[in-house]
Amino acid sequence: MRTNWAKHALAGGGAAIGTMIFEFNTPGIGRIAARAGAEFIVFDMEHTGWSIETIRMFMATTR
């Protein structure tokens, strides 16, 4: 099982830095956010027209 570094940091009293994505519908956004230092990403489906298929694509390409 992979370690969830964001949960690990929070459980130890630390902080986790992440980002919220709602504009860029590209498969590479997970890699871009990771290279920028994000430890987690929140994908916003409320304020976008993204379908569950779009979120599935993000999940497949962001891990």
PDB file of C-alpha atoms in Angstrom:
ATOM      1  CA  MET A   1       0.000   0.000   0.000  1.00  0.00           C
ATOM      2  CA  ARG A   2       1.256   3.461  -0.889  1.00  0.00           C
ATOM      3  CA  THR A   3       1.868   6.004   1.859  1.00  0.00           C
ATOM      4  CA  ASN A   4      -0.439   9.014   1.823  1.00  0.00           C
ATOM      5  CA  TRP A   5       2.068  11.737   2.691  1.00  0.00           C
ATOM      6  CA  ALA A   6      -0.605  14.391   3.243  1.00  0.00           C
ATOM      7  CA  LYS A   7      -2.394  12.235   5.854  1.00  0.00           C
ATOM      8  CA  HIS A   8       0.953  11.287   7.394  1.00  0.00           C
ATOM      9  CA  ALA A   9       1.946  14.947   7.808  1.00  0.00           C
ATOM     10  CA  LEU A  10      -1.423  15.919   9.293  1.00  0.00           C
ATOM     11  CA  ALA A  11      -1.448  12.975  11.719  1.00  0.00           C
ATOM     12  CA  GLY A  12       1.952  14.081  12.987  1.00  0.00           C
ATOM     13  CA  GLY A  13       0.739  17.622  13.638  1.00  0.00           C
ATOM     14  CA  GLY A  14       2.309  19.011  10.467  1.00  0.00           C
ATOM     15  CA  ALA A  15       0.853  20.680   7.422  1.00  0.00           C
ATOM     16  CA  ALA A  16       0.136  19.492   3.904  1.00  0.00           C
ATOM     17  CA  ILE A  17       0.215  21.860   0.944  1.00  0.00           C
ATOM     18  CA  GLY A  18      -2.166  21.258  -1.938  1.00  0.00           C
ATOM     19  CA  THR A  19      -4.121  22.935  -4.677  1.00  0.00           C
ATOM     20  CA  MET A  20      -7.660  23.083  -6.030  1.00  0.00           C
ATOM     21  CA  ILE A  21      -8.071  22.466  -9.754  1.00  0.00           C
ATOM     22  CA  PHE A  22     -11.063  23.851 -11.624  1.00  0.00           C
ATOM     23  CA  GLU A  23      -9.778  25.437 -14.831  1.00  0.00           C
ATOM     24  CA  PHE A  24      -7.278  23.127 -16.505  1.00  0.00           C
ATOM     25  CA  ASN A  25      -8.741  19.984 -18.015  1.00  0.00           C
ATOM     26  CA  THR A  26      -5.496  18.331 -19.061  1.00  0.00           C
ATOM     27  CA  PRO A  27      -4.120  14.887 -18.171  1.00  0.00           C
ATOM     28  CA  GLY A  28      -0.779  16.419 -17.152  1.00  0.00           C
ATOM     29  CA  ILE A  29      -2.153  18.658 -14.399  1.00  0.00           C
ATOM     30  CA  GLY A  30      -1.317  16.135 -11.665  1.00  0.00           C
ATOM     31  CA  ARG A  31       2.340  16.013 -12.687  1.00  0.00           C
ATOM     32  CA  ILE A  32       2.451  19.808 -12.955  1.00  0.00           C
ATOM     33  CA  ALA A  33       0.995  20.230  -9.451  1.00  0.00           C
ATOM     34  CA  ALA A  34       3.368  17.609  -8.015  1.00  0.00           C
ATOM     35  CA  ARG A  35       6.400  19.330  -9.555  1.00  0.00           C
ATOM     36  CA  ALA A  36       5.168  22.601  -8.019  1.00  0.00           C
ATOM     37  CA  GLY A  37       5.188  20.939  -4.578  1.00  0.00           C
ATOM     38  CA  ALA A  38       1.518  20.053  -4.077  1.00  0.00           C
ATOM     39  CA  GLU A  39       1.000  17.069  -1.790  1.00  0.00           C
ATOM     40  CA  PHE A  40      -2.680  16.749  -2.690  1.00  0.00           C
ATOM     41  CA  ILE A  41      -5.165  18.045  -5.260  1.00  0.00           C
ATOM     42  CA  VAL A  42      -8.861  18.833  -4.869  1.00  0.00           C
ATOM     43  CA  PHE A  43     -10.713  18.483  -8.182  1.00  0.00           C
ATOM     44  CA  ASP A  44     -13.726  20.833  -8.223  1.00  0.00           C
ATOM     45  CA  MET A  45     -16.784  19.340  -9.922  1.00  0.00           C
ATOM     46  CA  GLU A  46     -19.206  21.892  -8.456  1.00  0.00           C
ATOM     47  CA  HIS A  47     -17.964  24.914 -10.404  1.00  0.00           C
ATOM     48  CA  THR A  48     -17.002  23.142 -13.640  1.00  0.00           C
ATOM     49  CA  GLY A  49     -18.770  21.135 -16.288  1.00  0.00           C
ATOM     50  CA  TRP A  50     -16.549  18.121 -15.635  1.00  0.00           C
ATOM     51  CA  SER A  51     -18.168  14.716 -15.778  1.00  0.00           C
ATOM     52  CA  ILE A  52     -17.253  11.652 -13.759  1.00  0.00           C
ATOM     53  CA  GLU A  53     -15.307  10.462 -16.813  1.00  0.00           C
ATOM     54  CA  THR A  54     -13.110  13.567 -16.595  1.00  0.00           C
ATOM     55  CA  ILE A  55     -12.440  12.905 -12.913  1.00  0.00           C
ATOM     56  CA  ARG A  56     -11.631   9.260 -13.707  1.00  0.00           C
ATOM     57  CA  MET A  57      -9.076  10.478 -16.250  1.00  0.00           C
ATOM     58  CA  PHE A  58      -7.552  12.776 -13.616  1.00  0.00           C
ATOM     59  CA  MET A  59      -7.372   9.923 -11.103  1.00  0.00           C
ATOM     60  CA  ALA A  60      -5.727   7.614 -13.634  1.00  0.00           C
ATOM     61  CA  THR A  61      -3.112  10.168 -14.687  1.00  0.00           C
ATOM     62  CA  THR A  62      -2.433  11.795 -11.305  1.00  0.00           C
ATOM     63  CA  ARG A  63      -1.442   8.803  -9.174  1.00  0.00           C
TER      64      ARG A  63
END
